[in-house]
């Protein structure tokens, strides 16, 4: 009996191992040391693309080993740039028309460049955008059709005031954006825009009730010469549902935007993360303290600067609420 | 009929019957080192001579509180030379434990515990090259082992509690021993690190004198709630073992083995579980009449097998040296050498580590984590011969193995080792000689190879170790010690770089071309069996074919007084 038990245990033990696994641990040495060659040239699945119809061109190529490749798509009219960087032996990239560096793509021809780290060659091609990407969400304004007549604006009578639509090559989306510039020596406020829900035909904005699913997105411009501007966003809720906002009784969530890198940038704010501010400092909620996007009554955009800091400048474009995720322009 | 009895477990010293109510135990040691650094090239920055030394006393009181309880408290008083009158004096608690019997059935110990289980669950593997070290070098190495509680039974010094109990049976099974231990290996910092504990359980079923079976469970885990960190590292290991032995005539057969599984994961974090497995079987045949023996062993330890209790290294290869830590006019870090491994106490580790520690491929690239080294499979053949009175003893070992899983390629590394050891003992017992002369020689040749396409770096590391020793004991009082150890290494190894989770994220080419020779001549005087005074001269020479500018040698005088009481 003892011998049988022992023989079984030894046999199980010997049959337990003996093999070398088909896979391996760590990065592939071939990727680190193997010779590089292009196995398959850059190919784009279509010459032209209509992103508004949901089309997505496939960019493909193949290499002899995993490499850091970089695909760069440059809008020849807008100057928009889309960059995709991956460590892989294959390029299989589906482009949905999004951009990495503003502005956004337009109807234009794009140059395509595929480069590989530490390799001298660049693979090139072109693709034509018939219609740019359409972003999902509740668009407040992209300023292309002018200022919404139901918005309320106020601009101080300061020096060198310039509030309004502007059209130039620097616009991040379309051809127009909203400029806010000026110097007010007696007040922090330089100008403001009130965007009531009624401007969109309802007492409240048509948004999801779940605050963690709602994002407010805007493209914001920081002038390279002026660092003193503050953009204050205010979100007023109609907590009691009476179709109006009562100061001091209902919630107003705010966020201050200042600093940042020069030029245009995307600001995306999760509604759930908005706080109650009093003079820029966090404070107790004014109303019921609940983040209720479906009760949002009005969005206000205030452009502020320290009165003693002189001239200040900023800009806005493409304000949109999205659900589920931030805007991916 | 079952009888509950007290048993001794592996690594657990039996409580001796009390002779006295209070006993003083301990040791004293005084040592002085005079080092001389000799660079090959000009070095006007590094101080060439270094003197250091200390005297210490371990003073312990063993108190037999009652028939069933023993308490040991030991303090260490240490003073560096030149540090009398207060500075350089340290006063530490070295050992503290309470142990005894509950109801004459359960043996327990609280406090400091020396504990071991099996080579795959909790086992303190010897440091690199320790097994082949001539006796001339062991005087310093033994001091390090004593200071770090590295015992010959491979136990780890831990702090916690243990208990064991045994049951005797009248039929079928002779005895069942149950052992349990729990120790804390890391304390909470109340922020990111929770309390980390080791738990070990062992059941030993002794069927008869010839067959026993073992079941082992070891686990290391973080206790959630002891810090703000809500994740918990877990590393359970389950093994079973069998041991069968039989004598017939003048021959003896001994078969033993262990197989098991491990899992490594972190609760609360989305990281893949590492599922490890191993098995290790060996069969020994020995002839008492001829002195011949033959052992065959097969082992398989897959790449994901993790057992911190068995894979923690004594030697921390990345440790900081205290003597001549920087050399050359550019003050580069001096690499660890066999001289440092023999004497640098700061290189040695006392706590279980949950990640695989760094090792030095030039000294051992095959079994850096002992038997439980992951990603190894192969067989050993060991042949031995010993004369009846121990006059001559020789062993030859051959190992052929390979990885279970490639690293960076599916092609596994292959390993081979040839090792030969021989000893000659001339004394009263063997040849009727009043004095004693012990001669020993060891040779080890290791190879690591991996073939592959020509554009990949070719792994082809060759290590060689030669050791010679001679000890001449005159009138059991005076002993002349002679020793030499040489290590040669040449070739390329692709050292893996692991991230925090133990995953290989990169490789670094490690090219080696060098050799080290360490020799010693000394004289030792035994005052008694428990105390001696030793004066030794050591000489270490290193050759570095890849960095000849920093080649150097180190000479050392050592005066050591050792006494145990």
XYZ file of N, CA, C and O in Angstrom, chain A residues 103-248:
584
model
N -7.176 73.845 -34.101
C -8.642 73.797 -34.205
C -9.154 72.412 -34.583
O -8.374 71.498 -34.795
N -10.503 72.337 -34.680
C -11.122 71.092 -35.134
C -11.014 71.006 -36.660
O -10.848 72.016 -37.345
N -11.141 69.804 -37.136
C -11.076 69.609 -38.584
C -12.320 70.196 -39.256
O -13.400 70.247 -38.660
N -12.113 70.607 -40.505
C -13.223 71.149 -41.291
C -13.351 70.319 -42.568
O -12.687 69.297 -42.709
N -14.122 70.855 -43.520
C -14.144 70.236 -44.844
C -12.848 70.644 -45.514
O -12.652 71.810 -45.893
N -11.935 69.696 -45.642
C -10.604 70.048 -46.131
C -9.835 68.792 -46.508
O -10.251 67.677 -46.196
N -8.707 68.995 -47.131
C -7.797 67.886 -47.431
C -6.791 67.783 -46.288
O -6.299 68.795 -45.781
N -6.506 66.554 -45.923
C -5.572 66.332 -44.810
C -4.348 65.568 -45.302
O -4.466 64.617 -46.093
N -3.171 65.988 -44.801
C -1.943 65.235 -45.063
C -1.773 64.197 -43.957
O -2.041 64.481 -42.785
N -1.361 63.005 -44.324
C -1.174 61.921 -43.343
C 0.301 61.520 -43.319
O 0.899 61.299 -44.385
N 0.872 61.479 -42.126
C 2.288 61.087 -41.987
C 2.381 59.959 -40.965
O 1.809 60.041 -39.879
N 3.121 58.942 -41.316
C 3.366 57.835 -40.379
C 4.870 57.714 -40.166
O 5.616 57.479 -41.126
N 5.292 57.931 -38.918
C 6.727 57.844 -38.606
C 6.956 56.802 -37.510
O 6.052 56.467 -36.752
N 8.177 56.324 -37.447
C 8.562 55.313 -36.453
C 9.788 55.829 -35.717
O 10.727 56.348 -36.346
N 9.771 55.707 -34.410
C 10.909 56.169 -33.589
C 12.221 55.571 -34.071
O 12.304 54.360 -34.294
N 13.216 56.389 -34.191
C 14.572 55.982 -34.554
C 14.664 55.385 -35.963
O 15.596 54.665 -36.275
N 13.668 55.690 -36.812
C 13.726 55.273 -38.212
C 13.581 56.524 -39.066
O 12.740 57.379 -38.780
N 14.376 56.651 -40.118
C 14.393 57.908 -40.878
C 13.193 58.086 -41.815
O 12.827 59.215 -42.137
N 12.594 57.009 -42.245
C 11.550 57.126 -43.266
C 10.230 57.637 -42.700
O 9.882 57.351 -41.565
N 9.512 58.399 -43.560
C 8.141 58.830 -43.234
C 7.224 58.338 -44.341
O 7.486 58.587 -45.527
N 6.174 57.632 -43.963
C 5.190 57.166 -44.945
C 4.103 58.231 -45.036
O 3.616 58.708 -44.018
N 3.749 58.613 -46.272
C 2.814 59.740 -46.451
C 1.631 59.339 -47.317
O 1.747 58.478 -48.188
N 0.510 60.062 -47.102
C -0.681 59.889 -47.936
C -1.586 61.098 -47.656
O -1.232 61.968 -46.847
N -2.742 61.138 -48.298
C -3.708 62.218 -48.026
C -5.109 61.622 -47.915
O -5.378 60.534 -48.413
N -5.991 62.388 -47.273
C -7.410 62.012 -47.184
C -8.238 63.301 -47.191
O -7.803 64.324 -46.625
N -9.404 63.254 -47.840
C -10.256 64.441 -47.960
C -11.439 64.297 -46.992
O -12.111 63.266 -46.974
N -11.684 65.343 -46.185
C -12.853 65.352 -45.301
C -13.992 66.033 -46.042
O -13.916 67.230 -46.372
N -15.026 65.264 -46.320
C -16.203 65.821 -47.006
C -17.061 66.570 -45.987
O -17.573 67.657 -46.265
N -17.221 65.995 -44.810
C -17.963 66.671 -43.736
C -17.303 66.318 -42.412
O -16.950 65.155 -42.190
N -17.095 67.334 -41.540
C -16.399 67.040 -40.278
C -17.292 66.269 -39.296
O -18.486 66.110 -39.508
N -16.683 65.890 -38.226
C -17.359 65.118 -37.169
C -18.465 65.952 -36.518
O -18.290 67.162 -36.286
N -19.556 65.310 -36.220
C -20.637 65.976 -35.488
C -20.615 65.436 -34.058
O -20.727 64.240 -33.845
N -20.462 66.352 -33.112
C -20.394 65.924 -31.720
C -21.786 65.797 -31.120
O -22.647 66.634 -31.369
N -21.998 64.762 -30.354
C -23.289 64.538 -29.708
C -23.374 65.413 -28.460
O -22.378 65.678 -27.809
N -24.577 65.852 -28.140
C -24.770 66.627 -26.927
C -25.679 67.816 -27.150
O -26.175 68.041 -28.265
N -25.925 68.562 -26.070
C -26.767 69.758 -26.148
C -25.863 70.954 -26.408
O -25.149 71.423 -25.511
N -25.859 71.418 -27.665
C -24.977 72.514 -28.057
C -25.597 73.846 -27.635
O -26.688 74.196 -28.063
N -24.897 74.585 -26.800
C -25.384 75.912 -26.409
C -25.082 76.910 -27.516
O -25.924 77.704 -27.885
N -23.861 76.834 -28.026
C -23.539 77.673 -29.175
C -22.161 77.320 -29.711
O -21.260 77.001 -28.939
N -22.048 77.381 -31.040
C -20.703 77.314 -31.631
C -20.385 78.656 -32.302
O -19.379 78.804 -32.973
N -21.271 79.609 -32.093
C -21.109 80.997 -32.537
C -21.045 81.143 -34.051
O -20.768 82.232 -34.547
N -21.293 80.072 -34.758
C -21.230 80.176 -36.233
C -22.427 80.965 -36.768
O -22.308 81.687 -37.753
N -23.596 80.826 -36.116
C -24.797 81.521 -36.576
C -25.046 82.820 -35.818
O -26.182 83.285 -35.759
N -24.047 83.379 -35.191
C -24.216 84.606 -34.428
C -24.589 84.328 -32.992
O -24.657 83.171 -32.564
N -24.871 85.398 -32.245
C -25.207 85.273 -30.830
C -26.701 84.966 -30.684
O -27.524 85.557 -31.385
N -27.044 84.050 -29.826
C -28.442 83.701 -29.591
C -29.176 84.945 -29.062
O -28.745 85.569 -28.088
N -30.293 85.279 -29.701
C -31.010 86.512 -29.370
C -31.609 86.462 -27.964
O -31.897 87.503 -27.363
N -31.813 85.264 -27.425
C -32.413 85.141 -26.104
C -31.385 85.185 -24.976
O -31.734 85.068 -23.804
N -30.145 85.275 -25.308
C -29.117 85.427 -24.295
C -29.109 86.875 -23.796
O -29.491 87.785 -24.534
N -28.682 87.047 -22.574
C -28.537 88.402 -22.051
C -27.058 88.693 -21.851
O -26.343 87.890 -21.253
N -26.615 89.812 -22.378
C -25.198 90.152 -22.218
C -25.076 91.494 -21.501
O -25.968 92.345 -21.576
N -23.970 91.637 -20.814
C -23.679 92.918 -20.166
C -22.179 93.164 -20.318
O -21.365 92.278 -20.055
N -21.851 94.356 -20.754
C -20.440 94.716 -20.922
C -20.219 96.066 -20.242
O -20.978 97.017 -20.466
N -19.205 96.132 -19.411
C -18.891 97.385 -18.715
C -18.400 98.427 -19.722
O -17.913 98.087 -20.796
N -18.473 99.670 -19.321
C -17.998 100.735 -20.216
C -16.551 101.072 -19.865
O -16.235 102.200 -19.490
N -15.708 100.094 -19.956
C -14.298 100.306 -19.629
C -13.510 100.719 -20.854
O -14.059 101.143 -21.875
N -12.221 100.538 -20.760
C -11.338 100.944 -21.847
C -11.057 99.759 -22.767
O -10.925 98.623 -22.307
N -10.971 100.056 -24.066
C -10.636 99.037 -25.087
C -11.534 97.804 -24.989
O -11.071 96.681 -25.093
N -12.830 98.031 -24.767
C -13.746 96.912 -24.612
C -14.030 96.276 -25.968
O -14.260 96.967 -26.965
N -13.990 94.962 -26.006
C -14.267 94.227 -27.245
C -14.953 92.933 -26.884
O -14.315 91.946 -26.569
N -16.235 92.935 -26.876
C -17.035 91.739 -26.596
C -17.858 91.434 -27.840
O -18.623 92.272 -28.292
N -17.702 90.249 -28.410
C -18.515 89.904 -29.568
C -17.882 88.822 -30.405
O -16.852 88.241 -30.044
N -18.509 88.576 -31.537
C -18.044 87.510 -32.413
C -16.788 87.930 -33.145
O -16.626 89.092 -33.510
N -15.938 86.959 -33.349
C -14.698 87.245 -34.063
C -14.458 86.118 -35.052
O -14.709 84.948 -34.765
N -13.975 86.469 -36.192
C -13.690 85.469 -37.212
C -12.254 85.627 -37.666
O -11.871 86.674 -38.195
N -11.462 84.619 -37.428
C -10.084 84.638 -37.942
C -9.568 83.201 -38.044
O -10.247 82.237 -37.676
N -8.354 83.081 -38.512
C -7.792 81.744 -38.776
C -7.513 80.974 -37.487
O -7.310 79.768 -37.513
N -7.543 81.701 -36.354
C -7.195 81.079 -35.067
C -8.373 80.420 -34.374
O -8.252 79.881 -33.284
N -9.539 80.475 -34.983
C -10.745 79.946 -34.335
C -10.658 78.425 -34.247
O -10.312 77.759 -35.231
N -10.991 77.848 -33.062
C -10.781 76.397 -32.907
C -11.839 75.542 -33.583
O -11.612 74.378 -33.869
N -13.032 76.090 -33.767
C -14.101 75.303 -34.391
C -14.849 76.220 -35.343
O -15.192 77.362 -34.970
N -15.110 75.750 -36.532
C -15.794 76.564 -37.517
C -14.970 77.785 -37.890
O -13.734 77.702 -37.998
N -15.672 78.937 -38.036
C -14.947 80.145 -38.439
C -15.141 81.289 -37.452
O -14.569 82.362 -37.618
N -16.009 81.101 -36.440
C -16.257 82.195 -35.501
C -16.100 81.730 -34.053
O -16.407 80.580 -33.728
N -15.698 82.667 -33.209
C -15.665 82.428 -31.764
C -16.121 83.711 -31.069
O -16.375 84.730 -31.733
N -16.224 83.683 -29.745
C -16.683 84.844 -28.983
C -15.497 85.409 -28.201
O -14.833 84.694 -27.443
N -15.247 86.700 -28.439
C -14.104 87.346 -27.798
C -14.566 88.168 -26.595
O -15.630 88.803 -26.645
N -13.759 88.160 -25.514
C -14.046 88.969 -24.319
C -12.752 89.703 -23.961
O -11.771 89.055 -23.561
N -12.718 90.995 -24.140
C -11.505 91.780 -23.890
C -11.879 93.124 -23.271
O -12.956 93.655 -23.534
N -10.990 93.712 -22.524
C -11.196 95.057 -22.022
C -10.503 95.303 -20.703
O -9.898 94.385 -20.125
N -10.572 96.561 -20.257
C -9.973 96.945 -18.970
C -10.998 97.744 -18.184
O -11.535 98.741 -18.686
N -11.300 97.280 -16.956
C -12.245 97.976 -16.084
C -11.525 98.269 -14.776
O -11.110 97.350 -14.079
N -11.361 99.536 -14.477
C -10.513 99.894 -13.334
C -11.293 99.988 -12.024
O -10.699 100.156 -10.975
N -12.638 99.848 -12.069
C -13.415 100.010 -10.825
C -14.126 98.732 -10.379
O -14.738 98.701 -9.337
N -14.034 97.690 -11.169
C -14.784 96.477 -10.814
C -14.061 95.249 -11.352
O -13.350 95.330 -12.358
N -14.241 94.112 -10.680
C -13.683 92.854 -11.186
C -14.399 92.432 -12.468
O -13.799 91.879 -13.370
N -15.708 92.703 -12.540
C -16.475 92.255 -13.700
C -16.165 93.109 -14.914
O -16.234 94.340 -14.870
N -15.849 92.415 -16.029
C -15.606 93.120 -17.294
C -16.828 92.952 -18.196
O -17.270 93.886 -18.849
N -17.387 91.754 -18.184
C -18.586 91.515 -18.971
C -19.146 90.148 -18.668
O -18.470 89.313 -18.057
N -20.392 89.905 -19.109
C -20.985 88.595 -18.827
C -22.010 88.225 -19.879
O -22.507 89.085 -20.614
N -22.286 86.929 -19.915
C -23.354 86.394 -20.764
C -24.228 85.532 -19.863
O -23.712 84.654 -19.156
N -25.535 85.765 -19.901
C -26.477 84.871 -19.229
C -27.156 84.024 -20.290
O -27.715 84.563 -21.258
N -27.118 82.722 -20.119
C -27.713 81.802 -21.084
C -28.858 81.088 -20.386
O -28.660 80.081 -19.696
N -30.080 81.594 -20.513
C -31.205 80.943 -19.836
C -31.680 79.723 -20.617
O -31.527 79.658 -21.839
N -32.242 78.748 -19.880
C -32.773 77.554 -20.545
C -33.891 77.933 -21.508
O -34.107 77.259 -22.520
N -34.562 79.025 -21.195
C -35.682 79.441 -22.051
C -35.209 79.765 -23.463
O -36.000 79.740 -24.418
N -33.930 80.073 -23.627
C -33.391 80.351 -24.965
C -33.444 79.107 -25.836
O -33.294 79.184 -27.056
N -33.694 77.952 -25.182
C -33.757 76.687 -25.933
C -35.165 76.084 -25.855
O -35.365 74.892 -26.031
N -36.099 76.944 -25.482
C -37.510 76.574 -25.568
C -38.058 75.774 -24.408
O -39.087 75.107 -24.549
N -37.390 75.802 -23.255
C -37.891 75.043 -22.096
C -37.468 75.761 -20.823
O -36.487 76.509 -20.824
N -38.200 75.549 -19.716
C -37.809 76.219 -18.458
C -36.493 75.694 -17.898
O -35.802 76.384 -17.153
N -36.166 74.442 -18.242
C -34.895 73.857 -17.786
C -34.177 73.261 -18.981
O -34.809 72.849 -19.956
N -32.846 73.176 -18.868
C -32.076 72.542 -19.947
C -32.433 71.059 -20.022
O -32.661 70.409 -18.984
N -32.472 70.549 -21.224
C -32.846 69.153 -21.433
C -31.631 68.255 -21.149
O -30.909 67.835 -22.050
N -31.406 67.989 -19.861
C -30.220 67.229 -19.445
C -30.622 66.038 -18.583
O -31.699 66.039 -17.955
N -29.732 65.060 -18.539
C -29.902 63.875 -17.698
C -29.957 64.301 -16.225
O -29.218 65.179 -15.791
N -30.805 63.640 -15.440
C -30.905 63.990 -14.010
C -29.693 63.526 -13.215
O -29.432 64.014 -12.116
N -28.922 62.573 -13.773
C -27.756 62.027 -13.069
C -26.546 62.950 -13.283
O -25.973 63.007 -14.379
N -26.178 63.652 -12.219
C -25.123 64.673 -12.351
C -23.760 64.085 -12.692
O -22.903 64.771 -13.237
N -23.564 62.803 -12.368
C -22.258 62.211 -12.672
C -22.137 61.842 -14.149
O -21.074 61.440 -14.614
N -23.242 61.965 -14.884
C -23.227 61.621 -16.306
C -23.195 62.858 -17.205
O -23.122 62.742 -18.414
N -23.291 64.034 -16.601
C -23.409 65.265 -17.396
C -22.110 66.065 -17.330
O -21.545 66.261 -16.251
N -21.659 66.503 -18.477
C -20.426 67.301 -18.551
C -20.726 68.610 -19.282
O -21.430 68.618 -20.296
N -20.190 69.704 -18.744
C -20.232 70.968 -19.465
C -18.870 71.155 -20.122
O -17.833 71.048 -19.466
N -18.873 71.405 -21.416
C -17.622 71.536 -22.166
C -17.596 72.873 -22.884
O -18.620 73.330 -23.400
N -16.445 73.481 -22.896
C -16.279 74.693 -23.708
C -14.829 74.802 -24.151
O -13.922 74.282 -23.490
N -14.628 75.454 -25.259
C -13.264 75.760 -25.697
C -12.946 77.148 -25.174
O -13.715 78.089 -25.384
N -11.833 77.281 -24.490
C -11.484 78.523 -23.794
C -10.139 79.017 -24.300
O -9.204 78.224 -24.452
N -10.068 80.304 -24.497
C -8.833 80.876 -25.042
C -8.111 81.671 -23.963
O -8.711 82.475 -23.251
N -6.800 81.439 -23.874
C -5.982 82.267 -22.975
C -5.003 83.042 -23.849
O -4.214 82.451 -24.585
N -5.099 84.348 -23.709
C -4.219 85.205 -24.501
C -2.785 85.055 -23.996
O -2.547 85.093 -22.783
N -1.831 84.876 -24.897
C -0.439 84.671 -24.443
C 0.146 85.869 -23.694
O 1.072 85.708 -22.894
N -0.430 87.087 -23.922
C 0.156 88.283 -23.279
C -0.504 88.645 -21.948
O -0.017 89.530 -21.240
N -1.642 88.020 -21.637
C -2.373 88.421 -20.431
C -2.724 87.191 -19.593
O -3.376 86.268 -20.069
N -2.275 87.252 -18.337
C -2.536 86.119 -17.427
C -3.587 86.446 -16.370
O -3.878 85.626 -15.508
N -4.146 87.652 -16.418
C -4.972 88.103 -15.306
C -6.452 87.770 -15.440
O -7.230 88.006 -14.521
N -6.875 87.241 -16.578
C -8.302 86.974 -16.791
C -8.815 85.784 -16.003
O -8.103 84.804 -15.792
N -10.058 85.918 -15.528
C -10.730 84.809 -14.827
C -12.090 84.616 -15.490
O -12.847 85.580 -15.660
N -12.374 83.391 -15.880
C -13.702 83.092 -16.413
C -14.462 82.349 -15.322
O -14.042 81.288 -14.873
N -15.548 82.956 -14.897
C -16.371 82.367 -13.842
C -17.639 81.813 -14.478
O -18.401 82.552 -15.103
N -17.815 80.497 -14.328
C -19.023 79.847 -14.850
C -19.983 79.626 -13.698
O -19.582 79.139 -12.637
N -21.241 80.008 -13.886
C -22.248 79.822 -12.841
C -23.417 79.001 -13.390
O -23.867 79.235 -14.514
N -23.859 78.057 -12.593
C -24.949 77.170 -12.998
C -26.062 77.317 -11.958
O -25.931 76.859 -10.827
N -27.141 77.968 -12.370
C -28.258 78.221 -11.436
C -29.332 77.164 -11.624
O -29.753 76.902 -12.761
N -29.764 76.586 -10.518
C -30.791 75.537 -10.585
C -32.127 76.051 -10.032
O -32.141 76.831 -9.080
N -33.155 75.564 -10.639
C -34.514 75.862 -10.153
C -34.920 74.712 -9.229
O -35.642 73.792 -9.629
N -34.425 74.792 -7.978
C -34.619 73.680 -7.051
C -36.088 73.382 -6.778
O -36.492 72.219 -6.675
N -36.868 74.418 -6.633
C -38.274 74.198 -6.252
C -39.208 74.035 -7.452
O -40.415 73.863 -7.287
N -38.637 74.119 -8.655
C -39.435 73.845 -9.853
C -40.487 74.887 -10.155
O -41.469 74.595 -10.851
N -40.289 76.126 -9.661
C -41.318 77.162 -9.913
C -41.060 77.930 -11.199
O -41.703 78.942 -11.481
N -40.084 77.477 -11.994
C -39.829 78.111 -13.285
C -38.995 79.356 -13.200
O -38.883 80.113 -14.179
N -38.380 79.598 -12.047
C -37.503 80.764 -11.914
C -36.400 80.442 -10.905
O -36.458 79.436 -10.200
N -35.416 81.320 -10.856
C -34.343 81.147 -9.892
C -34.447 82.237 -8.840
O -34.549 83.416 -9.174
N -34.444 81.845 -7.580
C -34.537 82.818 -6.494
C -33.189 82.936 -5.817
O -32.680 81.942 -5.265
N -32.627 84.127 -5.881
C -31.315 84.384 -5.271
C -31.324 84.052 -3.785
O -32.265 84.400 -3.086
N -30.315 83.400 -3.316
C -30.176 83.109 -1.890
C -31.011 81.959 -1.394
O -30.967 81.606 -0.213
